[in-house]
Short mmCIF file of C-alpha atoms in Angstrom, two decimals:
data_model
loop_
_atom_site.label_atom_id
_atom_site.label_comp_id
_atom_site.label_asym_id
_atom_site.label_seq_id
_atom_site.Cartn_x
_atom_site.Cartn_y
_atom_site.Cartn_z
CA UNK A 1 18.60 9.50 9.22
CA UNK A 2 15.40 7.51 9.51
CA UNK A 3 15.27 4.15 11.22
CA UNK A 4 12.74 1.41 11.77
CA UNK A 5 10.45 3.56 13.96
CA UNK A 6 10.28 6.19 11.22
CA UNK A 7 9.45 3.55 8.61
CA UNK A 8 6.78 2.09 10.87
CA UNK A 9 5.27 5.57 11.26
CA UNK A 10 5.23 5.99 7.48
CA UNK A 11 3.92 2.56 6.52
CA UNK A 12 1.67 1.71 9.44
CA UNK A 13 0.36 5.08 10.59
CA UNK A 14 0.36 7.22 7.43
CA UNK A 15 -0.13 4.74 4.63
CA UNK A 16 -1.90 2.11 6.67
CA UNK A 17 -4.08 3.58 9.38
CA UNK A 18 -4.73 7.03 7.90
CA UNK A 19 -5.82 5.70 4.53
CA UNK A 20 -7.77 2.80 6.05
CA UNK A 21 -9.62 5.07 8.47
CA UNK A 22 -10.46 7.53 5.69
CA UNK A 23 -12.82 4.89 4.27
CA UNK A 24 -15.40 4.89 7.07
CA UNK A 25 -17.71 2.25 5.63
CA UNK A 26 -14.85 -0.14 4.96
CA UNK A 27 -13.60 0.41 8.50
CA UNK A 28 -16.97 -0.58 9.97
CA UNK A 29 -17.23 -3.61 7.67
CA UNK A 30 -13.72 -4.70 8.64
CA UNK A 31 -14.60 -4.61 12.32
CA UNK A 32 -17.80 -6.54 11.64
CA UNK A 33 -15.84 -9.13 9.66
CA UNK A 34 -13.70 -9.76 12.76
CA UNK A 35 -16.68 -10.23 15.02
CA UNK A 36 -19.48 -11.89 13.03
CA UNK A 37 -17.79 -15.14 11.87
CA UNK A 38 -17.16 -16.18 15.48
CA UNK A 39 -20.84 -15.91 16.34
CA UNK A 40 -21.87 -17.60 13.09
CA UNK A 41 -19.66 -20.59 13.77
CA UNK A 42 -20.60 -20.51 17.44
CA UNK A 43 -24.31 -20.91 16.71
CA UNK A 44 -23.78 -23.47 13.95
CA UNK A 45 -21.14 -25.26 15.96
CA UNK A 46 -23.05 -25.60 19.19
CA UNK A 47 -25.85 -27.45 17.41
CA UNK A 48 -23.90 -29.40 14.77
CA UNK A 49 -20.17 -29.08 15.29
CA UNK A 50 -20.11 -30.31 18.88
CA UNK A 51 -20.96 -33.86 17.92
CA UNK A 52 -18.75 -33.74 14.83
CA UNK A 53 -15.62 -32.79 16.71
CA UNK A 54 -16.35 -35.06 19.65
CA UNK A 55 -15.83 -37.99 17.30
CA UNK A 56 -12.29 -36.85 16.59
CA UNK A 57 -11.39 -36.03 20.16
CA UNK A 58 -12.17 -32.29 20.35
CA UNK A 59 -14.17 -31.55 23.45
CA UNK A 60 -14.90 -27.84 23.12
CA UNK A 61 -15.94 -26.78 19.61
CA UNK A 62 -16.14 -23.07 20.48
CA UNK A 63 -12.54 -23.11 21.67
CA UNK A 64 -11.61 -24.99 18.50
CA UNK A 65 -13.13 -22.42 16.12
CA UNK A 66 -11.98 -19.40 18.12
CA UNK A 67 -8.32 -20.43 17.74
CA UNK A 68 -8.95 -21.36 14.10
CA UNK A 69 -10.60 -18.08 13.17
CA UNK A 70 -8.17 -15.93 15.15
CA UNK A 71 -5.10 -17.25 13.34
CA UNK A 72 -6.48 -18.28 9.96
CA UNK A 73 -6.95 -14.56 9.28
CA UNK A 74 -3.24 -14.00 9.84
CA UNK A 75 -2.41 -16.06 6.82
CA UNK A 76 -5.18 -15.41 4.31
CA UNK A 77 -5.56 -11.70 5.05
CA UNK A 78 -1.86 -10.99 5.17
CA UNK A 79 -1.28 -12.69 1.86
CA UNK A 80 -4.24 -11.01 0.18
CA UNK A 81 -3.34 -7.67 1.84
CA UNK A 82 0.14 -7.79 0.36
CA UNK A 83 -1.07 -8.78 -3.10
CA UNK A 84 -3.75 -6.12 -2.92
CA UNK A 85 -1.21 -3.59 -1.68
CA UNK A 86 1.12 -4.33 -4.55
CA UNK A 87 -1.77 -4.13 -6.99
CA UNK A 88 -2.85 -0.79 -5.54
CA UNK A 89 0.69 0.53 -5.88
CA UNK A 90 0.63 -0.51 -9.53
CA UNK A 91 -2.66 1.30 -10.00
CA UNK A 92 -1.56 4.43 -8.15
CA UNK A 93 1.78 4.45 -9.96
CA UNK A 94 3.57 4.54 -6.61
CA UNK A 95 5.45 1.29 -7.24
CA UNK A 96 7.96 3.17 -9.40
CA UNK A 97 8.73 5.39 -6.46
CA UNK A 98 9.59 2.45 -4.23
CA UNK A 99 12.00 1.26 -6.89
CA UNK A 100 13.76 4.61 -6.69
CA UNK A 101 13.76 4.82 -2.89
CA UNK A 102 16.69 3.75 -0.72
CA UNK A 103 14.88 0.78 0.86
CA UNK A 104 13.82 -0.67 -2.48
CA UNK A 105 10.83 -2.89 -3.08
CA UNK A 106 11.83 -5.63 -0.64
CA UNK A 107 11.66 -3.15 2.21
CA UNK A 108 8.33 -1.96 0.79
CA UNK A 109 7.02 -5.52 0.83
CA UNK A 110 8.13 -6.28 4.37
CA UNK A 111 6.71 -3.05 5.80
CA UNK A 112 3.50 -3.62 3.84
CA UNK A 113 3.27 -7.06 5.42
CA UNK A 114 3.51 -5.38 8.83
CA UNK A 115 0.29 -3.48 8.22
CA UNK A 116 -1.40 -6.82 7.46
CA UNK A 117 0.08 -8.24 10.66
CA UNK A 118 -1.15 -5.29 12.71
CA UNK A 119 -4.68 -5.57 11.33
CA UNK A 120 -4.75 -9.30 11.89
CA UNK A 121 -3.32 -9.06 15.38
CA UNK A 122 -6.24 -6.80 16.25
CA UNK A 123 -8.51 -9.31 14.54
CA UNK A 124 -6.96 -12.18 16.51
CA UNK A 125 -7.21 -10.32 19.84
CA UNK A 126 -10.87 -9.43 19.17
CA UNK A 127 -11.64 -13.03 18.22
CA UNK A 128 -9.89 -14.41 21.30
CA UNK A 129 -11.75 -11.93 23.54
CA UNK A 130 -15.06 -12.98 22.01
CA UNK A 131 -14.01 -16.54 22.77
CA UNK A 132 -13.42 -15.51 26.37
CA UNK A 133 -16.91 -14.03 26.49
CA UNK A 134 -18.25 -17.32 25.10
CA UNK A 135 -16.63 -19.10 28.06
CA UNK A 136 -13.60 -20.51 26.27
CA UNK A 137 -11.03 -21.47 28.87
CA UNK A 138 -7.48 -20.52 27.85
CA UNK A 139 -4.42 -22.12 29.39
CA UNK A 140 -1.70 -20.31 27.48
CA UNK A 141 1.95 -21.30 27.38
CA UNK A 142 3.40 -17.96 26.25
CA UNK A 143 6.73 -19.21 24.97
CA UNK A 144 5.45 -22.03 22.77
CA UNK A 145 2.57 -19.83 21.55
CA UNK A 146 4.97 -17.00 20.65
CA UNK A 147 7.32 -19.38 18.82
CA UNK A 148 4.50 -20.94 16.80
CA UNK A 149 3.02 -17.53 15.89
CA UNK A 150 6.47 -16.27 14.89
CA UNK A 151 7.10 -19.29 12.67
CA UNK A 152 3.61 -18.98 11.19
CA UNK A 153 4.25 -15.33 10.36
CA UNK A 154 7.56 -16.15 8.70
CA UNK A 155 6.00 -18.83 6.53
CA UNK A 156 3.18 -16.41 5.72
CA UNK A 157 5.77 -13.89 4.59
CA UNK A 158 7.25 -16.56 2.30
CA UNK A 159 3.84 -17.23 0.76
CA UNK A 160 3.13 -13.51 0.60
CA UNK A 161 6.29 -12.93 -1.42
CA UNK A 162 5.37 -15.71 -3.84
CA UNK A 163 1.91 -14.19 -4.07
CA UNK A 164 3.39 -10.71 -4.67
CA UNK A 165 5.59 -12.20 -7.37
CA UNK A 166 2.50 -13.48 -9.15
CA UNK A 167 0.84 -10.08 -8.86
CA UNK A 168 3.93 -8.50 -10.38
CA UNK A 169 3.69 -10.81 -13.39
CA UNK A 170 0.01 -11.54 -13.98
CA UNK A 171 -1.37 -8.30 -12.40
CA UNK A 172 -4.78 -9.85 -11.69
CA UNK A 173 -5.89 -13.42 -11.05
CA UNK A 174 -3.36 -14.33 -8.36
CA UNK A 175 -3.57 -18.11 -7.68
CA UNK A 176 -1.80 -17.98 -4.29
CA UNK A 177 -4.06 -15.28 -2.87
CA UNK A 178 -7.07 -17.12 -4.31
CA UNK A 179 -6.02 -20.38 -2.67
CA UNK A 180 -5.45 -18.84 0.74
CA UNK A 181 -8.56 -16.72 0.74
CA UNK A 182 -10.86 -19.58 -0.25
CA UNK A 183 -9.44 -22.97 0.67
CA UNK A 184 -7.63 -22.47 3.96
CA UNK A 185 -10.85 -22.41 5.94
CA UNK A 186 -11.73 -25.74 4.40
CA UNK A 187 -8.34 -27.42 4.38
CA UNK A 188 -6.24 -26.08 7.23
CA UNK A 189 -8.42 -27.16 10.12
CA UNK A 190 -9.85 -23.73 10.80
CA UNK A 191 -13.45 -24.61 11.63
CA UNK A 192 -13.28 -28.42 11.72
CA UNK A 193 -10.46 -30.92 12.27
CA UNK A 194 -8.52 -32.04 9.18
CA UNK A 195 -8.85 -35.65 10.35
CA UNK A 196 -12.37 -35.80 8.92
CA UNK A 197 -11.19 -34.81 5.42
CA UNK A 198 -10.80 -37.44 2.65
CA UNK A 199 -7.23 -38.75 2.56
CA UNK A 200 -6.04 -36.91 -0.62
CA UNK A 201 -7.32 -33.57 0.74
CA UNK A 202 -5.87 -34.38 4.14
CA UNK A 203 -2.46 -34.85 2.52
CA UNK A 204 -2.75 -31.41 0.90
CA UNK A 205 -3.73 -29.90 4.22
CA UNK A 206 -0.55 -31.29 5.79
CA UNK A 207 1.46 -29.34 3.22
CA UNK A 208 0.02 -26.06 4.56
CA UNK A 209 1.93 -24.50 7.51
CA UNK A 210 -1.32 -23.13 8.94
CA UNK A 211 -2.64 -26.65 9.57
CA UNK A 212 0.36 -27.41 11.79
CA UNK A 213 0.33 -23.98 13.40
CA UNK A 214 -3.36 -24.19 14.34
CA UNK A 215 -2.82 -27.62 15.76
CA UNK A 216 0.09 -26.34 17.82
CA UNK A 217 -1.70 -23.16 18.90
CA UNK A 218 -4.70 -25.13 20.16
CA UNK A 219 -2.39 -27.23 22.27
CA UNK A 220 -0.32 -24.28 23.51
CA UNK A 221 -3.24 -21.90 24.14
CA UNK A 222 -5.93 -24.27 25.38
CA UNK A 223 -3.89 -26.98 27.11
CA UNK A 224 -0.75 -25.04 28.05
CA UNK A 225 1.63 -27.39 26.25
CA UNK A 226 5.24 -26.20 26.21
CA UNK A 227 8.04 -26.13 23.65
CA UNK A 228 9.28 -29.62 24.43
CA UNK A 229 5.82 -31.15 24.01
CA UNK A 230 5.32 -29.30 20.72
CA UNK A 231 8.81 -29.87 19.37
CA UNK A 232 7.57 -31.90 16.39
CA UNK A 233 5.15 -29.16 15.29
CA UNK A 234 7.77 -26.45 15.81
CA UNK A 235 10.25 -28.54 13.81
CA UNK A 236 7.82 -28.95 10.90
CA UNK A 237 7.04 -25.22 10.88
CA UNK A 238 10.76 -24.40 10.92
CA UNK A 239 11.21 -26.74 7.96
CA UNK A 240 8.44 -24.94 6.07
CA UNK A 241 10.28 -21.66 6.67
CA UNK A 242 13.58 -23.04 5.45
CA UNK A 243 11.83 -23.83 2.17
CA UNK A 244 9.31 -21.01 1.86
CA UNK A 245 11.39 -17.97 2.77
CA UNK A 246 14.20 -18.46 0.21
CA UNK A 247 11.60 -19.55 -2.34
CA UNK A 248 9.53 -16.43 -1.66
CA UNK A 249 12.49 -14.05 -1.80
CA UNK A 250 13.82 -15.77 -4.93
CA UNK A 251 10.53 -15.75 -6.79
CA UNK A 252 9.71 -12.19 -5.83
CA UNK A 253 13.17 -10.95 -6.89
CA UNK A 254 12.85 -12.83 -10.17
CA UNK A 255 9.38 -11.46 -10.96
CA UNK A 256 10.39 -7.95 -9.95
CA UNK A 257 13.48 -8.02 -12.17
CA UNK A 258 11.38 -9.48 -14.98
CA UNK A 259 8.77 -6.72 -14.70
CA UNK A 260 11.46 -4.07 -14.51
CA UNK A 261 13.28 -5.44 -17.55
CA UNK A 262 10.07 -5.62 -19.58
CA UNK A 263 9.06 -2.16 -18.42
CA UNK A 264 5.76 -3.44 -16.99
CA UNK A 265 6.23 -2.35 -13.36
CA UNK A 266 3.46 0.19 -13.40
CA UNK A 267 1.24 -1.59 -15.90
CA UNK A 268 -1.96 -2.94 -14.41
CA UNK B 1 10.22 13.92 -10.98
CA UNK B 2 7.95 10.89 -10.94
CA UNK B 3 4.46 11.54 -12.32
CA UNK B 4 1.76 13.12 -10.19
CA UNK B 5 -0.24 9.88 -10.42
CA UNK B 6 2.12 8.33 -7.88
CA UNK B 7 0.65 9.87 -4.73
CA UNK B 8 -1.79 8.56 -2.16
CA UNK B 9 -5.08 10.22 -3.00
CA UNK B 10 -6.56 9.91 0.50
CA UNK B 11 -3.58 11.51 2.24
CA UNK B 12 -2.99 15.26 2.43
CA UNK B 13 -0.19 16.89 0.46
CA UNK B 14 1.79 17.28 3.69
CA UNK B 15 1.34 13.63 4.72
CA UNK B 16 2.34 12.49 1.25
CA UNK B 17 5.58 14.47 1.42
CA UNK B 18 6.32 13.23 4.94
CA UNK B 19 5.69 9.65 3.82
CA UNK B 20 8.00 9.91 0.82
CA UNK B 21 10.60 11.76 2.91
CA UNK B 22 10.74 8.84 5.35
CA UNK B 23 10.84 6.32 2.51
CA UNK B 24 13.87 8.17 1.19
CA UNK B 25 15.64 7.80 4.52
CA UNK B 26 14.69 10.90 6.54
CA UNK B 27 13.55 10.71 10.16
CA UNK B 28 9.99 11.71 11.05
CA UNK B 29 11.04 15.15 12.34
CA UNK B 30 13.34 15.81 9.36
CA UNK B 31 10.64 14.70 6.94
CA UNK B 32 8.10 17.04 8.55
CA UNK B 33 10.50 19.97 8.47
CA UNK B 34 11.46 19.36 4.84
CA UNK B 35 7.81 18.85 3.84
CA UNK B 36 6.86 22.19 5.38
CA UNK B 37 9.74 24.02 3.65
CA UNK B 38 8.98 22.47 0.29
CA UNK B 39 5.27 23.24 0.52
CA UNK B 40 6.26 26.85 1.17
CA UNK B 41 8.62 26.80 -1.80
CA UNK B 42 6.04 25.50 -4.27
CA UNK B 43 3.25 27.64 -2.83
CA UNK B 44 1.05 24.90 -1.40
CA UNK B 45 1.29 25.72 2.32
CA UNK B 46 -2.28 26.91 2.41
CA UNK B 47 -3.50 23.53 1.12
CA UNK B 48 -1.10 21.32 3.05
CA UNK B 49 -3.85 19.53 4.99
CA UNK B 50 -6.15 19.07 2.00
CA UNK B 51 -6.39 15.54 0.61
CA UNK B 52 -4.33 15.08 -2.53
CA UNK B 53 -7.36 13.96 -4.53
CA UNK B 54 -8.81 17.45 -4.15
CA UNK B 55 -5.76 19.13 -5.70
CA UNK B 56 -5.95 20.61 -9.21
CA UNK B 57 -3.57 19.31 -11.89
CA UNK B 58 -1.27 22.28 -11.33
CA UNK B 59 -1.17 21.67 -7.58
CA UNK B 60 -0.50 17.98 -8.13
CA UNK B 61 2.45 18.83 -10.36
CA UNK B 62 3.79 21.23 -7.77
CA UNK B 63 3.59 18.54 -5.13
CA UNK B 64 5.41 16.13 -7.47
CA UNK B 65 8.09 18.78 -7.91
CA UNK B 66 8.30 19.25 -4.13
CA UNK B 67 8.73 15.51 -3.69
CA UNK B 68 11.53 15.46 -6.25
CA UNK B 69 13.31 18.05 -4.12
CA UNK B 70 13.10 16.16 -0.82
CA UNK B 71 16.75 15.10 -0.83
CA UNK B 72 17.86 18.39 -2.41
CA UNK B 73 19.34 16.74 -5.52
CA UNK B 74 21.82 18.76 -7.63
CA UNK B 75 20.09 17.67 -10.84
CA UNK B 76 16.35 17.54 -11.55
CA UNK B 77 14.82 15.54 -14.38
CA UNK B 78 11.45 16.92 -15.47
CA UNK B 79 9.52 15.05 -18.12
CA UNK B 80 6.96 17.31 -19.81
CA UNK B 81 6.12 19.00 -16.50
CA UNK B 82 3.37 21.28 -17.79
CA UNK B 83 1.60 18.74 -19.98
CA UNK B 84 -2.17 19.06 -19.61
CA UNK B 85 -2.02 22.22 -17.49
CA UNK B 86 -4.04 25.36 -18.20
CA UNK B 87 -2.26 28.52 -19.37
CA UNK B 88 -2.10 30.26 -16.00
CA UNK B 89 -0.99 27.14 -14.12
CA UNK B 90 1.70 26.31 -16.64
CA UNK B 91 3.03 29.88 -16.53
CA UNK B 92 3.07 29.67 -12.75
CA UNK B 93 4.83 26.31 -12.90
CA UNK B 94 7.43 27.61 -15.35
CA UNK B 95 8.29 30.47 -13.02
CA UNK B 96 8.70 27.92 -10.23
CA UNK B 97 11.12 25.92 -12.39
CA UNK B 98 13.03 29.12 -13.14
CA UNK B 99 13.30 29.81 -9.41
CA UNK B 100 14.56 26.31 -8.67
CA UNK B 101 16.99 26.27 -11.60
CA UNK B 102 18.97 29.15 -10.08
CA UNK B 103 20.91 26.69 -7.93
CA UNK B 104 20.21 23.38 -9.67
CA UNK B 105 20.69 21.83 -13.06
CA UNK B 106 17.28 21.09 -14.55
CA UNK B 107 17.06 18.63 -17.40
CA UNK B 108 13.62 19.11 -18.89
CA UNK B 109 12.01 17.24 -21.76
CA UNK B 110 9.20 18.92 -23.63
CA UNK B 111 7.31 19.00 -26.88
CA UNK B 112 6.17 22.50 -26.03
CA UNK B 113 8.64 24.76 -27.83
CA UNK B 114 7.32 27.87 -26.08
CA UNK B 115 8.26 26.24 -22.79
CA UNK B 116 11.70 25.35 -24.12
CA UNK B 117 12.24 28.93 -25.33
CA UNK B 118 11.18 30.25 -21.94
CA UNK B 119 13.26 27.95 -19.78
CA UNK B 120 16.25 26.46 -21.56
CA UNK B 121 19.81 27.75 -21.37
CA UNK B 122 20.88 24.90 -23.58
CA UNK B 123 18.75 22.82 -25.93
CA UNK B 124 19.25 19.23 -27.08
CA UNK B 125 17.10 17.87 -29.91
CA UNK B 126 16.64 14.11 -29.96
CA UNK B 127 15.34 12.01 -32.80
CA UNK B 128 14.76 8.33 -32.11
CA UNK B 129 17.14 8.50 -29.19
CA UNK B 130 19.90 10.16 -31.18
CA UNK B 131 21.15 13.66 -30.57
CA UNK B 132 20.64 15.62 -33.78
CA UNK B 133 21.22 19.18 -32.56
CA UNK B 134 22.43 21.00 -29.47
CA UNK B 135 23.21 24.54 -28.47
CA UNK B 136 21.75 27.71 -27.06
CA UNK B 137 18.45 28.94 -28.39
CA UNK B 138 20.25 31.31 -30.83
CA UNK B 139 22.53 28.54 -32.07
CA UNK B 140 19.59 26.24 -32.71
CA UNK B 141 17.63 28.95 -34.49
CA UNK B 142 20.63 29.71 -36.68
CA UNK B 143 20.39 26.20 -38.15
CA UNK B 144 17.37 27.27 -40.14
CA UNK B 145 18.25 30.79 -41.26
CA UNK B 146 14.91 32.38 -42.10
CA UNK B 147 11.45 30.97 -42.76
CA UNK B 148 9.01 32.19 -45.36
CA UNK B 149 5.25 32.25 -45.07
CA UNK B 150 3.91 30.82 -48.32
CA UNK B 151 0.35 30.63 -49.60
CA UNK B 152 -0.44 27.60 -51.83
CA UNK B 153 -3.59 26.16 -53.44
CA UNK B 154 -2.47 22.57 -52.88
CA UNK B 155 0.03 21.19 -50.39
CA UNK B 156 3.08 19.84 -52.24
CA UNK B 157 4.03 16.26 -51.41
CA UNK B 158 6.14 16.03 -48.26
CA UNK B 159 5.18 19.49 -47.06
CA UNK B 160 2.27 18.55 -44.74
CA UNK B 161 4.38 19.24 -41.69
CA UNK B 162 4.85 22.90 -42.63
CA UNK B 163 1.11 23.72 -42.78
CA UNK B 164 0.14 26.37 -40.21
CA UNK B 165 -3.24 27.56 -41.47
CA UNK B 166 -5.97 27.58 -44.09
CA UNK B 167 -7.82 30.69 -45.26
CA UNK B 168 -9.74 31.79 -48.36
CA UNK B 169 -9.17 28.47 -50.12
CA UNK B 170 -5.38 28.49 -49.69
CA UNK B 171 -3.03 26.78 -47.32
CA UNK B 172 -0.44 28.73 -45.34
CA UNK B 173 2.95 27.09 -44.97
CA UNK B 174 5.96 28.12 -42.88
CA UNK B 175 8.90 26.69 -44.78
CA UNK B 176 12.67 27.14 -44.50
CA UNK B 177 13.95 29.74 -46.93
CA UNK B 178 16.04 27.07 -48.65
CA UNK B 179 12.95 25.04 -49.67
CA UNK B 180 11.45 25.65 -53.11
CA UNK B 181 7.66 25.78 -52.85
CA UNK B 182 5.47 26.77 -55.81
CA UNK B 183 3.27 29.48 -54.26
CA UNK B 184 3.03 33.09 -53.23
CA UNK B 185 5.59 34.17 -50.61
CA UNK B 186 3.75 36.47 -48.21
CA UNK B 187 6.72 37.43 -46.03
CA UNK B 188 9.97 36.21 -44.48
CA UNK B 189 10.37 35.89 -40.72
CA UNK B 190 12.83 34.87 -38.05
CA UNK B 191 12.25 31.20 -37.27
CA UNK B 192 10.85 29.98 -33.98
CA UNK B 193 12.07 26.87 -32.18
CA UNK B 194 8.96 25.14 -33.43
CA UNK B 195 10.03 25.82 -37.04
CA UNK B 196 13.47 24.39 -36.35
CA UNK B 197 11.99 21.35 -34.59
CA UNK B 198 9.68 20.58 -37.52
CA UNK B 199 12.55 20.99 -39.95
CA UNK B 200 14.94 18.81 -37.96
CA UNK B 201 12.43 16.03 -37.37
CA UNK B 202 11.83 15.68 -41.12
CA UNK B 203 9.90 12.52 -42.02
CA UNK B 204 9.78 11.45 -38.36
CA UNK B 205 6.72 13.56 -37.67
CA UNK B 206 4.67 11.81 -40.36
CA UNK B 207 5.82 8.30 -39.52
CA UNK B 208 5.11 8.76 -35.81
CA UNK B 209 1.40 8.67 -36.54
CA UNK B 210 1.72 5.11 -37.75
CA UNK B 211 3.66 3.74 -34.82
CA UNK B 212 2.09 1.79 -31.99
CA UNK B 213 3.37 0.99 -28.55
CA UNK B 214 3.95 -2.68 -27.91
CA UNK B 215 5.32 -4.36 -24.77
CA UNK B 216 7.63 -2.27 -22.60
CA UNK B 217 8.35 1.40 -22.95
CA UNK B 218 11.47 0.75 -24.97
CA UNK B 219 9.86 -1.42 -27.58
CA UNK B 220 8.22 0.21 -30.55
CA UNK B 221 6.89 -1.34 -33.69
CA UNK B 222 6.58 0.36 -37.04
#
């Protein structure tokens, strides 16, 4: 009987990599999209951003944006990847098959998320390496970094399930995917600190796990801060997960059952 | 058998079967072995590495059939399996179904009565979800007795469904021998399953034209 390795082979190698690499132009554009934003922000940042972030206590703007861009992609791309994946399955008619399979659609969703994670891990590694080439000095505390990334991924999965639930119901025009693909760069402290935002927007940014995660990752990867020093950030992220994961699973299950009952699973 | 739309167009037939094998709980090696055997069975071995999007309709259906057999189920449900296929492909596909049905129960739905005559050991006729006739082909045919081929100048009311042709200014109708139709009886014949189907459906055939699909697949509006 098949296990996790077999599922990973199916979802990540066959359905993920093989299909992705069959679109050569998209593959090249994807790679460019990992590389180019860093340079864009680097050139803009060195002339403008340096002074801006100095005022709020950030000394190295390049380091600031490298961490921001590396991990912002984890959230926005994973969420949009999952929604897009679900939408594609509706279009291909394959969603019905997942319903019939032993793992069901929850397994389908989790393994689909893994492909997004793989792609974004490559993205993050490439971005961090470009940062290294741009003379960013890393002082990484592995444990606290790993914990923060893990908690960020879990909260992303929660959002992704809510997002997938919307796709299941509304088919197109997903508000969650829209929010994360457009506003996180602005509101979660990706390319500039949230402290310079107007107070109402700043309050919204504090309700986004990515804001806390980026803050924590900058401290753990640039200043080597450990778990004890980052306990408040880790605690907040854990709290997000306690709320988001059950909410995500609940909403996704509800929307899936609703679509199944109405017979609209494969409508698109 | 889930429709042939539900495959990954950029993957080969072999990769698609391996993928679905794993999704259904097989290991990678089992899935590869089963995929190879099934491609042999349905006659697609030669095209196993060709992307699915390059398959013809007939080949796509065969792959869908192969996928339905991955876990070697005792019963196969086939919903209009030859719909949209050319004559040669559908004949080929029917012989494949015959081969598979030697050691499996195949429940096949079809509007193609020729296909039903060719394949079915037992026939069930459904009307609006209700079973209105069942039996072997001979038992179903016996419900109608004989049919007569009648030539008429005008189609009598309620007899549209029996029209089979038009020549020299007259309509040709195939009607059950029990029906009284004012016209010239050309000859009497043994009925086909199509004759029985038309007879059993009655008014349903006419009213179907006026129905539209609304909401889910279960919900119909007059």
